[in-house]
Amino acid sequence: MVRLLGAQDRLLTNLERQYPLVDVHVRGNEIRLTAQTDEPHAEEQLAAARSLVKELLAMVRNGQDLTPRDVDESKFIQDAHPHTSPSAVLGEDILSTRGKTLRPKTVGQQEYVRAIEDHTITFGIGPAGTGKTYLAMAKAVQALQRKEVERIILTRPAVEAGERLGFLPGTLTDKIDPYLRPLFDALNEMLDPEVVPKLMALGTIEVAPLAYMRGRTLNNSFIILDEAQNTTPEQMKMFLTRLGFDSKMVITGDITQVDLPAAASGLRLVTGILSEIEDIHFARLTSADVVRHSLVGRIVDAYSEYDEKSLAARQRRETKERSS
């Protein structure tokens, strides 16, 4: 009961906020839900609240430590996907490491994880904070631990995010390290930090710029291309054709955040070229899958709305110019 209610009854308070017509009473090890039946929609809220509590109990019994976000996401799944069990989505283990278990946080993330399992090449396309790279990294570490692959290869295009960094001092490793740092950070979260350098020294884990992939055939590997929106069409073709036997590829990116100076994005182009090929899957995550601060999802939606309005205005302007 303590784990269900949360510290200072935070989860209980959240549950009551979600269903304002439902009264929650806790006594000892018993939780009772009641509602004023003469209120409109009270019975509906009562049934939904009971179902939600059962789902939360299933997660607690599965060993999960619930957060207010889990309550919110469970209600969202229950409302938006009535035939999907929130406990089945949020309780699906991917990787247990360093005292914590990594799991999908949304239906979209669960579908993305399952697509990686079922396909040789998976594209994870969506806005910042949707777990595209993090979940791909977790699946890569899982595959390595299960001996499904012999090595993990992580790569990114070395492109500045809208600013010119100029000359960088130091060795080649010093120059490219800032671009690859997010991949190292994710690795260190999933593996003991002292183990990562050893695995890299053995070649079991390789982190390298995209330019280093040319001319190679990657067998028995789990290969992740991050920030793929910043690849040119030629780079994307080069990368995809590195695929060898018994390997799996995951390509992640956000086509709304392209930092290329003038060229077309290889990620945007490839969605039209490869969409009909079997064993290649395009997983599209949205602001509903953002697992950072709640403001991030609203920021993503605001920018999407702005981009749509700007595109519509530009199309109207071009149509008017042609007609005149």
PDB file of C-alpha atoms in Angstrom:
ATOM      1  CA  MET A   1       0.000   0.000   0.000  1.00  0.00           C
ATOM      2  CA  VAL A   2       2.828   2.405   0.813  1.00  0.00           C
ATOM      3  CA  ARG A   3       4.361   1.859  -2.636  1.00  0.00           C
ATOM      4  CA  LEU A   4       0.969   2.299  -4.275  1.00  0.00           C
ATOM      5  CA  LEU A   5       0.213   5.577  -2.506  1.00  0.00           C
ATOM      6  CA  GLY A   6       3.735   6.999  -2.863  1.00  0.00           C
ATOM      7  CA  ALA A   7       5.737   9.289  -0.613  1.00  0.00           C
ATOM      8  CA  GLN A   8       3.424  11.698   1.241  1.00  0.00           C
ATOM      9  CA  ASP A   9       0.521  10.104  -0.688  1.00  0.00           C
ATOM     10  CA  ARG A  10       1.668  11.823  -3.902  1.00  0.00           C
ATOM     11  CA  LEU A  11       0.250   9.084  -6.122  1.00  0.00           C
ATOM     12  CA  LEU A  12      -3.035   9.075  -4.240  1.00  0.00           C
ATOM     13  CA  THR A  13      -3.310  12.843  -4.668  1.00  0.00           C
ATOM     14  CA  ASN A  14      -2.563  12.474  -8.369  1.00  0.00           C
ATOM     15  CA  LEU A  15      -5.251   9.807  -8.717  1.00  0.00           C
ATOM     16  CA  GLU A  16      -7.822  12.065  -7.055  1.00  0.00           C
ATOM     17  CA  ARG A  17      -6.831  14.926  -9.368  1.00  0.00           C
ATOM     18  CA  GLN A  18      -7.345  12.695 -12.418  1.00  0.00           C
ATOM     19  CA  TYR A  19     -10.851  11.712 -11.266  1.00  0.00           C
ATOM     20  CA  PRO A  20     -12.401  14.655  -9.378  1.00  0.00           C
ATOM     21  CA  LEU A  21     -15.797  12.900  -8.978  1.00  0.00           C
ATOM     22  CA  VAL A  22     -14.229   9.904  -7.215  1.00  0.00           C
ATOM     23  CA  ASP A  23     -13.464   9.777  -3.484  1.00  0.00           C
ATOM     24  CA  VAL A  24     -10.523   7.596  -2.448  1.00  0.00           C
ATOM     25  CA  HIS A  25     -10.462   6.199   1.088  1.00  0.00           C
ATOM     26  CA  VAL A  26      -7.493   4.268   2.483  1.00  0.00           C
ATOM     27  CA  ARG A  27      -7.629   2.312   5.725  1.00  0.00           C
ATOM     28  CA  GLY A  28      -4.809  -0.056   6.607  1.00  0.00           C
ATOM     29  CA  ASN A  29      -4.233  -2.302   3.638  1.00  0.00           C
ATOM     30  CA  GLU A  30      -7.543  -1.529   1.963  1.00  0.00           C
ATOM     31  CA  ILE A  31      -8.357   1.109  -0.631  1.00  0.00           C
ATOM     32  CA  ARG A  32     -11.985   2.008  -1.336  1.00  0.00           C
ATOM     33  CA  LEU A  33     -13.284   4.083  -4.254  1.00  0.00           C
ATOM     34  CA  THR A  34     -16.718   5.723  -4.154  1.00  0.00           C
ATOM     35  CA  ALA A  35     -18.565   8.335  -6.206  1.00  0.00           C
ATOM     36  CA  GLN A  36     -21.772  10.351  -5.984  1.00  0.00           C
ATOM     37  CA  THR A  37     -23.938   8.515  -8.495  1.00  0.00           C
ATOM     38  CA  ASP A  38     -26.206  11.514  -9.044  1.00  0.00           C
ATOM     39  CA  GLU A  39     -23.312  13.453 -10.631  1.00  0.00           C
ATOM     40  CA  PRO A  40     -23.047  13.234 -14.445  1.00  0.00           C
ATOM     41  CA  HIS A  41     -20.226  10.877 -15.570  1.00  0.00           C
ATOM     42  CA  ALA A  42     -19.558   9.817 -11.960  1.00  0.00           C
ATOM     43  CA  GLU A  43     -20.077   6.124 -12.725  1.00  0.00           C
ATOM     44  CA  GLU A  44     -17.745   6.353 -15.737  1.00  0.00           C
ATOM     45  CA  GLN A  45     -15.026   7.989 -13.641  1.00  0.00           C
ATOM     46  CA  LEU A  46     -15.482   5.407 -10.881  1.00  0.00           C
ATOM     47  CA  ALA A  47     -15.065   2.490 -13.307  1.00  0.00           C
ATOM     48  CA  ALA A  48     -12.024   4.118 -14.931  1.00  0.00           C
ATOM     49  CA  ALA A  49     -10.440   4.859 -11.528  1.00  0.00           C
ATOM     50  CA  ARG A  50     -10.926   1.251 -10.383  1.00  0.00           C
ATOM     51  CA  SER A  51      -9.351  -0.028 -13.580  1.00  0.00           C
ATOM     52  CA  LEU A  52      -6.427   2.365 -13.157  1.00  0.00           C
ATOM     53  CA  VAL A  53      -5.825   1.282  -9.552  1.00  0.00           C
ATOM     54  CA  LYS A  54      -5.751  -2.369 -10.665  1.00  0.00           C
ATOM     55  CA  GLU A  55      -3.139  -1.505 -13.310  1.00  0.00           C
ATOM     56  CA  LEU A  56      -1.035   0.395 -10.767  1.00  0.00           C
ATOM     57  CA  LEU A  57      -1.266  -2.538  -8.347  1.00  0.00           C
ATOM     58  CA  ALA A  58      -0.059  -4.897 -11.079  1.00  0.00           C
ATOM     59  CA  MET A  59       2.982  -2.672 -11.628  1.00  0.00           C
ATOM     60  CA  VAL A  60       3.733  -2.480  -7.894  1.00  0.00           C
ATOM     61  CA  ARG A  61       3.507  -6.269  -7.590  1.00  0.00           C
ATOM     62  CA  ASN A  62       5.916  -6.491 -10.533  1.00  0.00           C
ATOM     63  CA  GLY A  63       8.484  -4.588  -8.458  1.00  0.00           C
ATOM     64  CA  GLN A  64       8.124  -1.169 -10.066  1.00  0.00           C
ATOM     65  CA  ASP A  65       8.573   2.028  -8.097  1.00  0.00           C
ATOM     66  CA  LEU A  66       5.763   4.241  -9.306  1.00  0.00           C
ATOM     67  CA  THR A  67       6.020   7.967  -9.957  1.00  0.00           C
ATOM     68  CA  PRO A  68       3.290  10.567 -10.591  1.00  0.00           C
ATOM     69  CA  ARG A  69       4.254  10.387 -14.271  1.00  0.00           C
ATOM     70  CA  ASP A  70       3.422   6.658 -14.285  1.00  0.00           C
ATOM     71  CA  VAL A  71      -0.061   7.495 -13.011  1.00  0.00           C
ATOM     72  CA  ASP A  72      -0.509  10.163 -15.699  1.00  0.00           C
ATOM     73  CA  GLU A  73       0.806   7.932 -18.477  1.00  0.00           C
ATOM     74  CA  SER A  74      -1.305   4.966 -17.307  1.00  0.00           C
ATOM     75  CA  LYS A  75      -4.446   7.102 -17.469  1.00  0.00           C
ATOM     76  CA  PHE A  76      -3.441   8.385 -20.925  1.00  0.00           C
ATOM     77  CA  ILE A  77      -2.906   4.815 -22.191  1.00  0.00           C
ATOM     78  CA  GLN A  78      -6.206   3.709 -20.654  1.00  0.00           C
ATOM     79  CA  ASP A  79      -8.083   6.585 -22.338  1.00  0.00           C
ATOM     80  CA  ALA A  80      -6.311   6.647 -25.721  1.00  0.00           C
ATOM     81  CA  HIS A  81      -5.704   2.894 -26.104  1.00  0.00           C
ATOM     82  CA  PRO A  82      -8.626   1.158 -24.371  1.00  0.00           C
ATOM     83  CA  HIS A  83      -7.524  -2.307 -25.531  1.00  0.00           C
ATOM     84  CA  THR A  84      -3.975  -1.870 -24.205  1.00  0.00           C
ATOM     85  CA  SER A  85      -2.970  -2.641 -20.627  1.00  0.00           C
ATOM     86  CA  PRO A  86      -0.878   0.159 -19.066  1.00  0.00           C
ATOM     87  CA  SER A  87       0.912  -2.368 -16.846  1.00  0.00           C
ATOM     88  CA  ALA A  88       1.886  -4.398 -19.931  1.00  0.00           C
ATOM     89  CA  VAL A  89       3.373  -1.299 -21.583  1.00  0.00           C
ATOM     90  CA  LEU A  90       5.081   0.289 -18.593  1.00  0.00           C
ATOM     91  CA  GLY A  91       6.104  -3.047 -17.084  1.00  0.00           C
ATOM     92  CA  GLU A  92       8.023  -4.420 -20.072  1.00  0.00           C
ATOM     93  CA  ASP A  93      11.656  -4.845 -18.996  1.00  0.00           C
ATOM     94  CA  ILE A  94      14.389  -4.084 -21.513  1.00  0.00           C
ATOM     95  CA  LEU A  95      17.540  -3.946 -19.445  1.00  0.00           C
ATOM     96  CA  SER A  96      18.407  -4.156 -15.748  1.00  0.00           C
ATOM     97  CA  THR A  97      21.588  -2.306 -14.963  1.00  0.00           C
ATOM     98  CA  ARG A  98      23.220  -0.533 -12.043  1.00  0.00           C
ATOM     99  CA  GLY A  99      20.251  -1.077  -9.747  1.00  0.00           C
ATOM    100  CA  LYS A 100      17.542   0.133 -12.112  1.00  0.00           C
ATOM    101  CA  THR A 101      15.401  -1.366 -14.847  1.00  0.00           C
ATOM    102  CA  LEU A 102      14.924   0.359 -18.188  1.00  0.00           C
ATOM    103  CA  ARG A 103      11.394   0.150 -19.572  1.00  0.00           C
ATOM    104  CA  PRO A 104       9.284   1.877 -22.252  1.00  0.00           C
ATOM    105  CA  LYS A 105       7.389   4.836 -20.841  1.00  0.00           C
ATOM    106  CA  THR A 106       4.719   5.178 -23.548  1.00  0.00           C
ATOM    107  CA  VAL A 107       2.846   3.061 -26.087  1.00  0.00           C
ATOM    108  CA  GLY A 108       4.912   4.640 -28.877  1.00  0.00           C
ATOM    109  CA  GLN A 109       8.132   3.687 -27.125  1.00  0.00           C
ATOM    110  CA  GLN A 110       6.932   0.108 -26.638  1.00  0.00           C
ATOM    111  CA  GLU A 111       6.084  -0.174 -30.345  1.00  0.00           C
ATOM    112  CA  TYR A 112       9.526   1.245 -31.191  1.00  0.00           C
ATOM    113  CA  VAL A 113      11.284  -1.308 -28.956  1.00  0.00           C
ATOM    114  CA  ARG A 114       9.314  -4.173 -30.473  1.00  0.00           C
ATOM    115  CA  ALA A 115      10.071  -2.927 -33.987  1.00  0.00           C
ATOM    116  CA  ILE A 116      13.794  -3.094 -33.167  1.00  0.00           C
ATOM    117  CA  GLU A 117      13.331  -6.700 -32.040  1.00  0.00           C
ATOM    118  CA  ASP A 118      11.381  -7.707 -35.147  1.00  0.00           C
ATOM    119  CA  HIS A 119      13.254  -5.902 -37.945  1.00  0.00           C
ATOM    120  CA  THR A 120      16.808  -5.827 -39.265  1.00  0.00           C
ATOM    121  CA  ILE A 121      16.720  -2.064 -39.894  1.00  0.00           C
ATOM    122  CA  THR A 122      14.599   0.275 -37.775  1.00  0.00           C
ATOM    123  CA  PHE A 123      14.280   4.036 -38.146  1.00  0.00           C
ATOM    124  CA  GLY A 124      13.294   5.906 -34.971  1.00  0.00           C
ATOM    125  CA  ILE A 125      12.000   9.311 -36.054  1.00  0.00           C
ATOM    126  CA  GLY A 126      10.643  11.827 -33.582  1.00  0.00           C
ATOM    127  CA  PRO A 127      11.259  14.981 -31.547  1.00  0.00           C
ATOM    128  CA  ALA A 128      13.757  15.478 -28.736  1.00  0.00           C
ATOM    129  CA  GLY A 129      13.137  13.603 -25.510  1.00  0.00           C
ATOM    130  CA  THR A 130      11.235  10.633 -26.950  1.00  0.00           C
ATOM    131  CA  GLY A 131      13.968   8.129 -26.031  1.00  0.00           C
ATOM    132  CA  LYS A 132      14.964   7.271 -29.600  1.00  0.00           C
ATOM    133  CA  THR A 133      18.686   6.886 -28.906  1.00  0.00           C
ATOM    134  CA  TYR A 134      18.379   5.786 -25.284  1.00  0.00           C
ATOM    135  CA  LEU A 135      16.064   2.866 -26.047  1.00  0.00           C
ATOM    136  CA  ALA A 136      18.141   1.836 -29.063  1.00  0.00           C
ATOM    137  CA  MET A 137      21.223   1.845 -26.836  1.00  0.00           C
ATOM    138  CA  ALA A 138      19.412  -0.281 -24.238  1.00  0.00           C
ATOM    139  CA  LYS A 139      18.457  -2.824 -26.915  1.00  0.00           C
ATOM    140  CA  ALA A 140      22.060  -2.869 -28.151  1.00  0.00           C
ATOM    141  CA  VAL A 141      23.441  -3.587 -24.664  1.00  0.00           C
ATOM    142  CA  GLN A 142      20.745  -6.240 -24.175  1.00  0.00           C
ATOM    143  CA  ALA A 143      21.717  -7.921 -27.469  1.00  0.00           C
ATOM    144  CA  LEU A 144      25.388  -7.896 -26.448  1.00  0.00           C
ATOM    145  CA  GLN A 145      24.636  -9.395 -23.031  1.00  0.00           C
ATOM    146  CA  ARG A 146      22.525 -12.113 -24.662  1.00  0.00           C
ATOM    147  CA  LYS A 147      25.376 -12.806 -27.115  1.00  0.00           C
ATOM    148  CA  GLU A 148      23.079 -12.087 -30.050  1.00  0.00           C
ATOM    149  CA  VAL A 149      25.826  -9.827 -31.448  1.00  0.00           C
ATOM    150  CA  GLU A 150      29.563  -9.630 -30.913  1.00  0.00           C
ATOM    151  CA  ARG A 151      29.910  -5.852 -30.804  1.00  0.00           C
ATOM    152  CA  ILE A 152      28.093  -2.545 -30.631  1.00  0.00           C
ATOM    153  CA  ILE A 153      28.935   0.222 -33.107  1.00  0.00           C
ATOM    154  CA  LEU A 154      27.719   3.754 -32.373  1.00  0.00           C
ATOM    155  CA  THR A 155      28.118   6.552 -34.872  1.00  0.00           C
ATOM    156  CA  ARG A 156      27.061  10.141 -35.508  1.00  0.00           C
ATOM    157  CA  PRO A 157      27.704  12.709 -38.233  1.00  0.00           C
ATOM    158  CA  ALA A 158      30.090  15.414 -36.977  1.00  0.00           C
ATOM    159  CA  VAL A 159      27.913  18.459 -37.669  1.00  0.00           C
ATOM    160  CA  GLU A 160      27.712  21.591 -35.506  1.00  0.00           C
ATOM    161  CA  ALA A 161      24.262  22.497 -34.208  1.00  0.00           C
ATOM    162  CA  GLY A 162      23.848  25.834 -35.944  1.00  0.00           C
ATOM    163  CA  GLU A 163      27.131  27.416 -34.865  1.00  0.00           C
ATOM    164  CA  ARG A 164      30.684  27.449 -36.186  1.00  0.00           C
ATOM    165  CA  LEU A 165      33.113  25.992 -33.684  1.00  0.00           C
ATOM    166  CA  GLY A 166      36.144  26.720 -35.837  1.00  0.00           C
ATOM    167  CA  PHE A 167      39.495  25.076 -35.167  1.00  0.00           C
ATOM    168  CA  LEU A 168      39.515  22.639 -32.259  1.00  0.00           C
ATOM    169  CA  PRO A 169      42.897  22.008 -30.619  1.00  0.00           C
ATOM    170  CA  GLY A 170      44.185  18.587 -29.603  1.00  0.00           C
ATOM    171  CA  THR A 171      44.396  15.132 -31.128  1.00  0.00           C
ATOM    172  CA  LEU A 172      41.842  13.668 -33.536  1.00  0.00           C
ATOM    173  CA  THR A 173      40.111  12.011 -30.571  1.00  0.00           C
ATOM    174  CA  ASP A 174      39.907  15.373 -28.789  1.00  0.00           C
ATOM    175  CA  LYS A 175      38.340  16.954 -31.877  1.00  0.00           C
ATOM    176  CA  ILE A 176      35.597  14.390 -32.407  1.00  0.00           C
ATOM    177  CA  ASP A 177      34.849  13.625 -28.751  1.00  0.00           C
ATOM    178  CA  PRO A 178      32.378  16.538 -28.271  1.00  0.00           C
ATOM    179  CA  TYR A 179      30.219  15.222 -31.108  1.00  0.00           C
ATOM    180  CA  LEU A 180      30.141  11.705 -29.645  1.00  0.00           C
ATOM    181  CA  ARG A 181      29.784  12.681 -25.977  1.00  0.00           C
ATOM    182  CA  PRO A 182      25.988  11.997 -25.815  1.00  0.00           C
ATOM    183  CA  LEU A 183      26.639   8.395 -26.878  1.00  0.00           C
ATOM    184  CA  PHE A 184      29.313   7.974 -24.192  1.00  0.00           C
ATOM    185  CA  ASP A 185      26.921   9.429 -21.601  1.00  0.00           C
ATOM    186  CA  ALA A 186      24.209   6.894 -22.485  1.00  0.00           C
ATOM    187  CA  LEU A 187      26.724   4.033 -22.406  1.00  0.00           C
ATOM    188  CA  ASN A 188      27.964   5.036 -18.960  1.00  0.00           C
ATOM    189  CA  GLU A 189      24.389   5.006 -17.668  1.00  0.00           C
ATOM    190  CA  MET A 190      23.812   1.443 -18.863  1.00  0.00           C
ATOM    191  CA  LEU A 191      27.183  -0.107 -18.085  1.00  0.00           C
ATOM    192  CA  ASP A 192      29.650   0.345 -15.245  1.00  0.00           C
ATOM    193  CA  PRO A 193      31.869   3.294 -16.220  1.00  0.00           C
ATOM    194  CA  GLU A 194      35.050   1.270 -15.600  1.00  0.00           C
ATOM    195  CA  VAL A 195      33.794  -1.477 -17.954  1.00  0.00           C
ATOM    196  CA  VAL A 196      33.176   0.803 -20.951  1.00  0.00           C
ATOM    197  CA  PRO A 197      36.886   1.648 -21.623  1.00  0.00           C
ATOM    198  CA  LYS A 198      37.786  -2.052 -21.432  1.00  0.00           C
ATOM    199  CA  LEU A 199      35.076  -3.015 -23.929  1.00  0.00           C
ATOM    200  CA  MET A 200      36.193  -0.199 -26.219  1.00  0.00           C
ATOM    201  CA  ALA A 201      39.822  -1.319 -25.991  1.00  0.00           C
ATOM    202  CA  LEU A 202      38.746  -4.839 -26.992  1.00  0.00           C
ATOM    203  CA  GLY A 203      36.699  -3.484 -29.903  1.00  0.00           C
ATOM    204  CA  THR A 204      33.472  -4.852 -28.408  1.00  0.00           C
ATOM    205  CA  ILE A 205      32.118  -1.300 -28.322  1.00  0.00           C
ATOM    206  CA  GLU A 206      33.112   1.203 -30.982  1.00  0.00           C
ATOM    207  CA  VAL A 207      32.118   4.864 -31.029  1.00  0.00           C
ATOM    208  CA  ALA A 208      33.158   6.704 -34.174  1.00  0.00           C
ATOM    209  CA  PRO A 209      32.128   9.499 -36.541  1.00  0.00           C
ATOM    210  CA  LEU A 210      30.042   8.488 -39.548  1.00  0.00           C
ATOM    211  CA  ALA A 211      32.927   9.241 -41.926  1.00  0.00           C
ATOM    212  CA  TYR A 212      34.800   6.262 -40.444  1.00  0.00           C
ATOM    213  CA  MET A 213      32.156   3.816 -41.722  1.00  0.00           C
ATOM    214  CA  ARG A 214      33.031   4.062 -45.413  1.00  0.00           C
ATOM    215  CA  GLY A 215      34.494   0.915 -46.957  1.00  0.00           C
ATOM    216  CA  ARG A 216      33.498  -1.374 -44.082  1.00  0.00           C
ATOM    217  CA  THR A 217      31.179  -4.396 -43.824  1.00  0.00           C
ATOM    218  CA  LEU A 218      29.691  -4.715 -40.352  1.00  0.00           C
ATOM    219  CA  ASN A 219      28.921  -8.341 -39.426  1.00  0.00           C
ATOM    220  CA  ASN A 220      27.573  -9.666 -36.107  1.00  0.00           C
ATOM    221  CA  SER A 221      26.998  -6.120 -34.886  1.00  0.00           C
ATOM    222  CA  PHE A 222      24.322  -3.877 -33.420  1.00  0.00           C
ATOM    223  CA  ILE A 223      24.824  -0.563 -35.218  1.00  0.00           C
ATOM    224  CA  ILE A 224      23.216   2.726 -34.159  1.00  0.00           C
ATOM    225  CA  LEU A 225      23.332   5.898 -36.259  1.00  0.00           C
ATOM    226  CA  ASP A 226      22.329   8.849 -34.100  1.00  0.00           C
ATOM    227  CA  GLU A 227      21.339  12.365 -35.267  1.00  0.00           C
ATOM    228  CA  ALA A 228      20.641  10.914 -38.713  1.00  0.00           C
ATOM    229  CA  GLN A 229      18.789  14.054 -39.815  1.00  0.00           C
ATOM    230  CA  ASN A 230      22.257  15.566 -40.284  1.00  0.00           C
ATOM    231  CA  THR A 231      23.372  13.005 -42.844  1.00  0.00           C
ATOM    232  CA  THR A 232      23.408  13.841 -46.526  1.00  0.00           C
ATOM    233  CA  PRO A 233      21.607  11.424 -48.907  1.00  0.00           C
ATOM    234  CA  GLU A 234      25.020  10.091 -49.968  1.00  0.00           C
ATOM    235  CA  GLN A 235      26.064   9.459 -46.350  1.00  0.00           C
ATOM    236  CA  MET A 236      22.783   7.692 -45.574  1.00  0.00           C
ATOM    237  CA  LYS A 237      23.202   5.379 -48.569  1.00  0.00           C
ATOM    238  CA  MET A 238      26.812   4.704 -47.574  1.00  0.00           C
ATOM    239  CA  PHE A 239      25.819   3.856 -44.010  1.00  0.00           C
ATOM    240  CA  LEU A 240      22.914   1.556 -44.885  1.00  0.00           C
ATOM    241  CA  THR A 241      25.057  -0.418 -47.304  1.00  0.00           C
ATOM    242  CA  ARG A 242      27.545  -1.247 -44.512  1.00  0.00           C
ATOM    243  CA  LEU A 243      25.035  -3.828 -43.186  1.00  0.00           C
ATOM    244  CA  GLY A 244      26.571  -7.289 -42.911  1.00  0.00           C
ATOM    245  CA  PHE A 245      25.362 -10.731 -41.831  1.00  0.00           C
ATOM    246  CA  ASP A 246      23.725 -11.274 -38.417  1.00  0.00           C
ATOM    247  CA  SER A 247      23.636  -7.527 -37.790  1.00  0.00           C
ATOM    248  CA  LYS A 248      20.923  -5.091 -36.796  1.00  0.00           C
ATOM    249  CA  MET A 249      20.733  -1.346 -37.508  1.00  0.00           C
ATOM    250  CA  VAL A 250      18.833   1.425 -35.746  1.00  0.00           C
ATOM    251  CA  ILE A 251      18.814   4.915 -37.258  1.00  0.00           C
ATOM    252  CA  THR A 252      17.495   7.745 -35.071  1.00  0.00           C
ATOM    253  CA  GLY A 253      16.802  11.387 -35.794  1.00  0.00           C
ATOM    254  CA  ASP A 254      14.462  14.360 -35.725  1.00  0.00           C
ATOM    255  CA  ILE A 255      13.684  15.676 -39.208  1.00  0.00           C
ATOM    256  CA  THR A 256      12.573  19.022 -37.716  1.00  0.00           C
ATOM    257  CA  GLN A 257      16.090  19.768 -36.397  1.00  0.00           C
ATOM    258  CA  VAL A 258      18.377  19.593 -39.426  1.00  0.00           C
ATOM    259  CA  ASP A 259      21.738  21.358 -38.923  1.00  0.00           C
ATOM    260  CA  LEU A 260      23.112  20.787 -42.429  1.00  0.00           C
ATOM    261  CA  PRO A 261      24.154  24.100 -44.006  1.00  0.00           C
ATOM    262  CA  ALA A 262      22.600  23.679 -47.456  1.00  0.00           C
ATOM    263  CA  ALA A 263      22.127  20.015 -48.350  1.00  0.00           C
ATOM    264  CA  ALA A 264      18.991  17.876 -48.193  1.00  0.00           C
ATOM    265  CA  SER A 265      18.637  15.594 -45.171  1.00  0.00           C
ATOM    266  CA  GLY A 266      19.352  11.944 -45.905  1.00  0.00           C
ATOM    267  CA  LEU A 267      16.866  10.912 -43.204  1.00  0.00           C
ATOM    268  CA  ARG A 268      14.044  12.922 -44.740  1.00  0.00           C
ATOM    269  CA  LEU A 269      14.776  11.498 -48.193  1.00  0.00           C
ATOM    270  CA  VAL A 270      15.108   7.861 -47.111  1.00  0.00           C
ATOM    271  CA  THR A 271      11.594   7.746 -45.655  1.00  0.00           C
ATOM    272  CA  GLY A 272      10.235   7.901 -49.191  1.00  0.00           C
ATOM    273  CA  ILE A 273      12.812   5.610 -50.779  1.00  0.00           C
ATOM    274  CA  LEU A 274      12.715   2.634 -48.397  1.00  0.00           C
ATOM    275  CA  SER A 275       9.184   2.779 -46.969  1.00  0.00           C
ATOM    276  CA  GLU A 276       7.967  -0.259 -48.955  1.00  0.00           C
ATOM    277  CA  ILE A 277      10.937  -2.572 -48.349  1.00  0.00           C
ATOM    278  CA  GLU A 278      10.285  -5.607 -46.152  1.00  0.00           C
ATOM    279  CA  ASP A 279      12.237  -5.918 -42.874  1.00  0.00           C
ATOM    280  CA  ILE A 280      12.750  -2.133 -42.704  1.00  0.00           C
ATOM    281  CA  HIS A 281      10.495  -0.351 -40.235  1.00  0.00           C
ATOM    282  CA  PHE A 282       9.854   3.353 -39.662  1.00  0.00           C
ATOM    283  CA  ALA A 283       8.816   4.036 -36.052  1.00  0.00           C
ATOM    284  CA  ARG A 284       7.404   7.540 -35.654  1.00  0.00           C
ATOM    285  CA  LEU A 285       7.383   8.983 -32.155  1.00  0.00           C
ATOM    286  CA  THR A 286       5.481  12.150 -31.249  1.00  0.00           C
ATOM    287  CA  SER A 287       5.261  14.715 -28.472  1.00  0.00           C
ATOM    288  CA  ALA A 288       3.070  12.195 -26.592  1.00  0.00           C
ATOM    289  CA  ASP A 289       6.203  10.028 -26.234  1.00  0.00           C
ATOM    290  CA  VAL A 290       8.392  12.754 -24.707  1.00  0.00           C
ATOM    291  CA  VAL A 291       9.683  11.598 -21.320  1.00  0.00           C
ATOM    292  CA  ARG A 292      11.568  14.715 -20.302  1.00  0.00           C
ATOM    293  CA  HIS A 293      10.029  17.649 -18.451  1.00  0.00           C
ATOM    294  CA  SER A 294       6.344  18.073 -19.363  1.00  0.00           C
ATOM    295  CA  LEU A 295       7.190  21.441 -20.934  1.00  0.00           C
ATOM    296  CA  VAL A 296       9.283  19.703 -23.625  1.00  0.00           C
ATOM    297  CA  GLY A 297       6.214  18.063 -25.157  1.00  0.00           C
ATOM    298  CA  ARG A 298       4.391  21.392 -25.232  1.00  0.00           C
ATOM    299  CA  ILE A 299       7.427  23.109 -26.765  1.00  0.00           C
ATOM    300  CA  VAL A 300       7.543  20.443 -29.490  1.00  0.00           C
ATOM    301  CA  ASP A 301       3.827  20.923 -30.228  1.00  0.00           C
ATOM    302  CA  ALA A 302       4.194  24.718 -30.329  1.00  0.00           C
ATOM    303  CA  TYR A 303       7.052  24.541 -32.827  1.00  0.00           C
ATOM    304  CA  SER A 304       5.144  22.003 -34.952  1.00  0.00           C
ATOM    305  CA  GLU A 305       2.138  24.315 -35.057  1.00  0.00           C
ATOM    306  CA  TYR A 306       4.389  27.252 -35.974  1.00  0.00           C
ATOM    307  CA  ASP A 307       6.072  25.252 -38.756  1.00  0.00           C
ATOM    308  CA  GLU A 308       2.692  24.208 -40.184  1.00  0.00           C
ATOM    309  CA  LYS A 309       1.457  27.806 -40.212  1.00  0.00           C
ATOM    310  CA  SER A 310       4.703  29.014 -41.811  1.00  0.00           C
ATOM    311  CA  LEU A 311       4.490  26.333 -44.500  1.00  0.00           C
ATOM    312  CA  ALA A 312       0.842  27.163 -45.242  1.00  0.00           C
ATOM    313  CA  ALA A 313       1.661  30.893 -45.466  1.00  0.00           C
ATOM    314  CA  ARG A 314       4.571  30.192 -47.811  1.00  0.00           C
ATOM    315  CA  GLN A 315       2.395  27.997 -50.043  1.00  0.00           C
ATOM    316  CA  ARG A 316      -0.298  30.699 -50.218  1.00  0.00           C
ATOM    317  CA  ARG A 317       2.337  33.282 -51.090  1.00  0.00           C
ATOM    318  CA  GLU A 318       3.810  31.113 -53.847  1.00  0.00           C
ATOM    319  CA  THR A 319       0.351  30.358 -55.254  1.00  0.00           C
ATOM    320  CA  LYS A 320      -0.474  34.064 -55.306  1.00  0.00           C
ATOM    321  CA  GLU A 321       2.823  34.883 -57.062  1.00  0.00           C
ATOM    322  CA  ARG A 322       2.214  32.240 -59.744  1.00  0.00           C
ATOM    323  CA  SER A 323      -1.328  33.425 -60.386  1.00  0.00           C
ATOM    324  CA  SER A 324      -0.172  37.019 -60.785  1.00  0.00           C
TER     325      SER A 324
END
